[in-house]
XYZ file of C-alpha atoms in Angstrom:
415
model
C -71.422 -34.943 81.612
C -67.427 -34.009 81.829
C -65.122 -34.489 79.294
C -62.747 -36.041 81.560
C -65.226 -39.044 82.055
C -65.325 -39.853 78.569
C -62.989 -42.986 77.397
C -60.076 -42.316 75.340
C -60.827 -43.084 71.536
C -57.974 -45.187 69.629
C -56.665 -43.337 66.728
C -59.180 -43.240 63.864
C -57.963 -43.203 60.235
C -60.410 -41.106 57.873
C -59.882 -41.857 53.978
C -60.658 -38.996 51.948
C -62.286 -39.568 48.699
C -59.852 -37.495 46.516
C -61.672 -35.902 43.329
C -59.854 -36.053 39.998
C -58.123 -33.131 38.984
C -60.214 -30.447 37.527
C -58.903 -27.831 34.937
C -59.129 -24.379 36.246
C -60.935 -21.783 34.407
C -58.363 -19.415 35.501
C -54.565 -20.199 35.096
C -52.464 -20.764 38.022
C -49.519 -18.570 38.999
C -47.306 -21.491 39.201
C -48.941 -23.534 36.453
C -50.019 -26.306 39.132
C -53.672 -27.764 38.874
C -55.597 -27.675 41.850
C -56.840 -30.848 43.581
C -60.020 -30.352 46.041
C -60.766 -32.567 48.852
C -64.388 -32.396 50.282
C -64.066 -35.220 52.816
C -65.781 -34.507 56.238
C -63.345 -33.941 59.249
C -63.629 -36.668 61.634
C -67.334 -36.664 61.589
C -67.768 -39.588 64.097
C -65.574 -37.775 66.784
C -67.843 -34.554 66.536
C -71.019 -36.242 66.722
C -69.835 -38.264 69.613
C -68.219 -35.558 71.723
C -69.950 -32.407 72.130
C -67.161 -29.658 72.288
C -67.935 -26.640 74.256
C -65.587 -24.358 72.252
C -66.249 -23.858 68.623
C -62.752 -22.468 68.081
C -61.556 -25.904 68.452
C -63.496 -27.170 65.822
C -62.273 -24.481 63.442
C -58.616 -25.378 64.438
C -59.319 -28.975 63.448
C -60.980 -27.984 60.444
C -57.866 -26.075 59.451
C -55.656 -28.696 60.125
C -57.514 -31.243 58.347
C -57.625 -29.065 55.440
C -53.896 -28.815 55.523
C -53.475 -32.635 55.903
C -55.354 -33.792 52.780
C -55.831 -37.241 53.358
C -53.305 -37.989 56.153
C -53.541 -40.166 59.114
C -55.056 -38.071 62.064
C -54.789 -39.845 65.353
C -56.912 -38.217 68.253
C -55.647 -37.718 71.822
C -56.766 -36.239 75.027
C -55.101 -33.201 76.027
C -54.206 -32.076 79.495
C -57.502 -30.141 79.493
C -59.496 -32.875 78.637
C -59.879 -31.744 74.835
C -59.860 -34.272 72.087
C -57.810 -32.662 69.563
C -56.366 -34.131 66.349
C -52.620 -34.505 66.207
C -51.192 -33.945 62.700
C -48.323 -36.323 62.348
C -45.935 -35.153 59.662
C -47.875 -31.946 58.858
C -44.794 -29.778 59.181
C -42.898 -32.159 56.685
C -46.142 -31.961 54.338
C -45.540 -27.952 54.638
C -42.242 -28.137 53.822
C -42.382 -30.429 51.137
C -45.090 -28.290 49.466
C -42.935 -25.202 49.985
C -39.867 -26.807 48.321
C -42.263 -28.096 45.407
C -43.678 -24.489 45.181
C -40.192 -22.930 44.913
C -39.063 -25.675 42.493
C -42.203 -25.229 40.200
C -41.566 -21.657 40.434
C -38.023 -21.788 39.521
C -38.738 -24.217 36.705
C -41.266 -21.677 35.292
C -39.068 -18.741 35.759
C -36.115 -20.781 34.070
C -38.472 -22.152 31.425
C -39.710 -18.235 30.613
C -36.210 -17.172 30.615
C -34.983 -19.881 28.264
C -37.964 -19.176 25.773
C -37.044 -15.480 25.919
C -33.390 -16.242 25.298
C -34.375 -18.690 22.568
C -36.559 -16.063 20.986
C -33.766 -13.484 21.160
C -31.473 -15.945 19.761
C -33.391 -16.935 16.975
C -33.899 -13.442 15.770
C -30.164 -12.922 16.036
C -29.105 -16.005 14.456
C -31.885 -15.291 11.601
C -30.267 -12.071 10.905
C -26.655 -12.776 11.119
C -26.330 -16.689 10.368
C -28.754 -18.324 8.254
C -29.248 -21.890 6.755
C -28.551 -22.668 3.229
C -31.017 -21.091 0.822
C -33.711 -23.131 -0.699
C -34.841 -22.900 -4.315
C -37.847 -20.796 -3.615
C -35.765 -18.244 -1.374
C -32.941 -17.931 -4.051
C -35.733 -17.282 -6.727
C -37.101 -14.727 -4.375
C -33.904 -12.744 -3.558
C -32.771 -12.683 -7.151
C -36.330 -11.431 -8.442
C -35.883 -8.596 -5.802
C -32.584 -7.408 -7.354
C -34.161 -7.560 -10.772
C -37.011 -5.644 -9.565
C -34.579 -2.755 -8.458
C -32.685 -2.859 -11.678
C -35.923 -2.453 -13.376
C -36.854 0.567 -11.372
C -33.370 2.129 -11.811
C -34.101 1.896 -15.583
C -37.618 3.302 -15.188
C -36.495 5.981 -12.986
C -34.916 7.623 -15.894
C -37.691 7.314 -18.096
C -40.584 8.178 -15.756
C -40.907 11.871 -14.322
C -44.629 12.773 -14.135
C -45.505 10.257 -11.386
C -42.403 11.031 -8.966
C -44.201 11.190 -5.689
C -45.590 7.542 -5.876
C -42.599 6.199 -7.884
C -40.288 7.494 -4.962
C -41.885 5.459 -2.375
C -41.887 2.278 -4.423
C -38.360 2.782 -4.971
C -37.710 3.386 -1.396
C -39.194 0.038 -0.609
C -37.535 -1.620 -3.149
C -34.102 -0.376 -1.972
C -34.829 -1.723 1.419
C -35.675 -5.098 0.184
C -32.712 -5.209 -2.019
C -30.415 -4.286 0.788
C -31.759 -7.101 2.973
C -31.409 -9.542 -0.067
C -27.856 -8.683 -0.854
C -26.936 -8.955 2.816
C -28.677 -12.551 2.848
C -27.084 -13.565 -0.386
C -23.386 -12.494 0.679
C -23.844 -14.110 4.048
C -25.113 -17.573 2.810
C -22.567 -17.444 -0.395
C -19.509 -16.385 1.631
C -17.856 -19.879 1.438
C -18.442 -20.133 -2.374
C -16.464 -16.925 -2.689
C -13.844 -17.812 -0.254
C -13.270 -21.006 -2.007
C -12.981 -19.323 -5.403
C -10.592 -16.459 -3.975
C -8.439 -19.162 -2.507
C -7.164 -19.957 -6.160
C -6.560 -16.431 -6.928
C -4.809 -15.520 -3.503
C -1.073 -14.186 -3.691
C -1.516 -12.628 -7.380
C -1.459 -9.203 -6.286
C -4.614 -8.712 -4.255
C -5.269 -9.449 -0.884
C -7.816 -12.162 0.173
C -10.266 -9.398 1.585
C -10.239 -7.517 -1.819
C -10.772 -10.877 -3.586
C -13.756 -11.620 -1.283
C -15.168 -7.934 -1.901
C -14.750 -8.243 -5.858
C -16.295 -11.637 -5.526
C -19.514 -10.535 -3.602
C -19.807 -7.959 -6.627
C -19.791 -10.639 -9.110
C -22.371 -12.588 -7.033
C -24.998 -9.700 -6.959
C -24.449 -9.049 -10.805
C -24.746 -12.986 -11.490
C -28.081 -13.020 -9.497
C -29.585 -10.155 -11.333
C -28.974 -12.423 -14.211
C -30.339 -15.539 -12.764
C -33.473 -17.187 -14.181
C -34.890 -20.148 -12.083
C -36.968 -21.263 -14.928
C -33.867 -22.662 -16.655
C -33.430 -25.478 -14.140
C -30.059 -24.266 -12.971
C -28.989 -23.895 -9.375
C -27.950 -20.302 -8.273
C -24.521 -21.259 -6.955
C -23.615 -23.115 -10.437
C -24.790 -19.777 -12.201
C -23.013 -17.307 -10.071
C -19.778 -19.403 -9.868
C -18.691 -17.978 -13.187
C -19.760 -14.526 -12.349
C -17.591 -14.563 -9.014
C -14.687 -15.784 -10.913
C -14.895 -13.362 -13.688
C -15.054 -10.427 -11.338
C -11.793 -11.687 -9.647
C -10.012 -12.035 -12.969
C -11.020 -8.483 -14.061
C -10.064 -6.959 -10.761
C -6.674 -8.912 -11.050
C -5.967 -7.502 -14.440
C -7.244 -3.899 -13.395
C -5.938 -3.514 -9.775
C -3.179 -5.806 -8.956
C -0.265 -4.021 -10.997
C 0.902 -0.531 -11.319
C 1.114 -1.112 -14.934
C -1.991 -2.576 -16.530
C -1.933 -5.243 -19.068
C -4.874 -5.744 -21.354
C -7.342 -8.373 -20.719
C -6.056 -10.829 -23.360
C -2.431 -10.338 -22.257
C -3.239 -10.739 -18.707
C -4.673 -14.145 -19.485
C -1.336 -15.118 -21.055
C 0.690 -14.778 -18.205
C -0.647 -18.010 -16.586
C 0.117 -19.770 -19.750
C 3.628 -18.386 -20.223
C 4.602 -19.456 -16.750
C 3.100 -23.031 -17.095
C 4.985 -23.346 -20.567
C 7.970 -22.033 -19.145
C 7.987 -24.374 -16.106
C 7.427 -27.369 -18.519
C 10.139 -26.376 -20.795
C 12.557 -25.928 -17.702
C 12.157 -29.730 -16.607
C 12.165 -30.923 -20.126
C 15.386 -28.750 -21.512
C 17.088 -28.414 -17.976
C 17.519 -24.721 -18.841
C 15.921 -21.445 -19.264
C 13.855 -21.520 -22.570
C 13.904 -18.934 -24.898
C 11.087 -16.598 -26.304
C 10.885 -18.367 -29.344
C 10.489 -21.910 -27.550
C 7.727 -20.641 -25.596
C 6.146 -19.003 -28.264
C 6.303 -22.382 -30.404
C 4.598 -24.204 -27.462
C 1.712 -21.611 -27.106
C 1.436 -21.033 -30.938
C 1.710 -17.157 -30.530
C 4.476 -14.729 -31.713
C 7.595 -14.465 -29.747
C 7.035 -10.700 -29.781
C 3.911 -11.231 -27.731
C 5.585 -13.656 -25.593
C 8.498 -10.947 -24.690
C 6.187 -8.233 -24.294
C 4.160 -10.234 -21.783
C 7.014 -11.328 -19.937
C 8.667 -7.879 -19.718
C 5.468 -6.145 -18.563
C 4.432 -8.794 -15.891
C 7.362 -8.127 -13.712
C 6.508 -6.282 -10.702
C 8.137 -2.609 -10.511
C 10.980 -1.939 -8.481
C 11.577 1.014 -6.060
C 14.567 3.264 -7.163
C 14.936 4.006 -3.575
C 15.447 0.679 -2.539
C 18.991 -0.237 -1.051
C 21.261 -2.552 -3.275
C 21.557 -4.911 -0.547
C 21.378 -4.936 3.397
C 25.089 -4.268 3.758
C 25.141 -0.938 1.900
C 23.002 2.250 1.930
C 23.692 2.539 -1.725
C 20.392 3.060 -3.763
C 19.527 2.336 -7.487
C 19.114 5.914 -8.300
C 23.011 6.393 -7.750
C 24.304 3.746 -9.849
C 21.694 3.771 -12.705
C 22.922 6.040 -15.621
C 20.404 8.725 -16.662
C 19.091 9.862 -20.122
C 21.862 10.011 -22.908
C 21.333 13.532 -23.460
C 22.466 14.390 -19.961
C 25.794 12.986 -20.358
C 28.535 15.622 -20.550
C 30.078 14.365 -23.484
C 26.950 14.062 -25.669
C 26.042 17.760 -24.435
C 29.254 19.070 -25.976
C 29.035 17.007 -29.079
C 25.396 18.159 -29.790
C 26.519 21.579 -29.447
C 29.361 21.384 -31.696
C 26.833 19.794 -34.476
C 24.897 22.895 -34.113
C 27.433 25.315 -34.599
C 28.689 23.414 -37.777
C 25.263 23.404 -39.376
C 24.985 26.821 -38.699
C 28.292 27.706 -40.519
C 27.161 25.436 -43.300
C 23.793 27.384 -43.762
C 25.561 30.507 -43.812
C 26.886 29.802 -47.363
C 23.350 30.155 -48.514
C 21.259 33.267 -49.088
C 18.527 33.974 -46.715
C 15.696 32.408 -48.829
C 17.460 29.183 -49.494
C 18.544 29.120 -45.729
C 14.900 29.479 -44.467
C 13.606 26.719 -46.768
C 16.046 24.267 -45.775
C 15.272 24.915 -42.003
C 11.701 24.551 -42.746
C 11.817 21.429 -44.652
C 14.185 19.823 -42.066
C 12.948 21.146 -38.738
C 16.404 22.651 -37.818
C 14.462 25.663 -35.901
C 13.062 23.011 -33.357
C 9.731 23.035 -34.909
C 7.764 20.575 -37.059
C 8.920 19.593 -40.459
C 7.115 21.321 -43.305
C 6.440 19.943 -46.792
C 7.175 22.068 -50.042
C 3.255 23.140 -50.261
C 3.372 24.141 -46.598
C 6.445 26.172 -47.102
C 5.141 27.866 -50.207
C 2.065 29.025 -48.471
C 4.444 30.692 -45.639
C 6.667 32.185 -48.441
C 3.783 32.829 -50.852
C 5.424 30.862 -53.579
C 4.247 27.797 -55.460
C 5.202 24.144 -54.434
C 7.371 23.761 -57.369
C 9.397 26.854 -56.939
C 10.190 25.756 -53.460
C 11.004 22.590 -54.635
C 13.551 24.043 -57.163
C 15.020 26.524 -54.344
C 15.512 23.373 -52.171
C 17.456 21.261 -54.388
C 19.428 24.202 -55.609
C 20.539 24.916 -51.902
C 21.709 21.199 -51.270
C 23.591 21.016 -54.319
C 25.557 24.276 -53.056
C 25.996 22.706 -49.589
C 27.669 19.558 -51.152
C 30.121 21.681 -52.800
C 31.598 23.302 -49.474
C 34.442 22.019 -47.500
C 32.737 22.516 -44.102
C 30.682 19.352 -44.857
C 33.676 17.220 -44.425
C 33.829 18.523 -40.742
C 30.321 17.347 -39.839
C 31.027 13.731 -41.362
C 32.496 12.943 -37.930
C 29.265 12.996 -36.283
C 27.299 10.950 -38.783
C 26.637 7.558 -37.468
């Protein structure tokens, strides 16, 4: 029976019973679940038609396996072989390839996103963190206290140096991380406090640095059992550290702490009195408002002035410096130098009228030799005389000097 004598079969539709999706024991590379289909491939056709070539059956099986439930019309070829023509197989293959690429791209993108998220999470955790909870604050402060305790114990313990050094090294690593975390999370609080002291002698960076030191000192003293927040507790430590830094480092001439605190009070009182009196207030008026001595107000007001460089020019139009117009010491004035020399010569002539012992006693008692003045008892030890005898000689010498005429020439220099 030849194949050509067989009638042409109409297009047959085979409906495959698709089984539900089964979880695979081994994960797929693309993360997609496999769908299995065990439907027979055109059983009616293969039973009715005895195909002489086994390769045709294999080809049909392969095509059917690629179709998975699609419509398979059968037509007779030129050679008389009935072959299933897969309508839309190329489209299905292209769709599957696109889907496969899409799934692969999504998985790669998801993996990159997860890796980048993990890296970003680690970086953010180490650089920028959220607000600290009460438990985290207590743990960080406890770490700082532990290091302070170890430092104190380090001065007392010497016999267990090996084990102690290891524990100290771990504690120092923990406190380094704790300080970095505290400084990072409380940077905003420090900046808000430093804004009130800006422009008073220290830069913003210096104020932030001093405030951070105060933060660490306050964290060491923090006790979470008292029911107080760490931010409330360290606020005063940060403020105190900034005030001390301004008092010590903002001026070339350092003022005492209590005097530095009066600068702001004096400035405020001066501003109020200026508006009230419409003139510049005196030291006494400011002292009356502040209930302090006028001398204290004057001292603080004068010492609080910023120092002026002597090499600074007087104005922009002139190159004349302050050192060229400010007078020097009184002793360096030529007139004063000549006057001082004349007084020395007159005193030497006046003392020449006395005997040698009287002149020496007068010089030692008044310090005319450029040395420290001595008492009668000290002069007696030098000359090996009693204190009373030195006193008698001294008064006798003064009576002789009062009777000389050379004394009138020295009265001109007496002020």
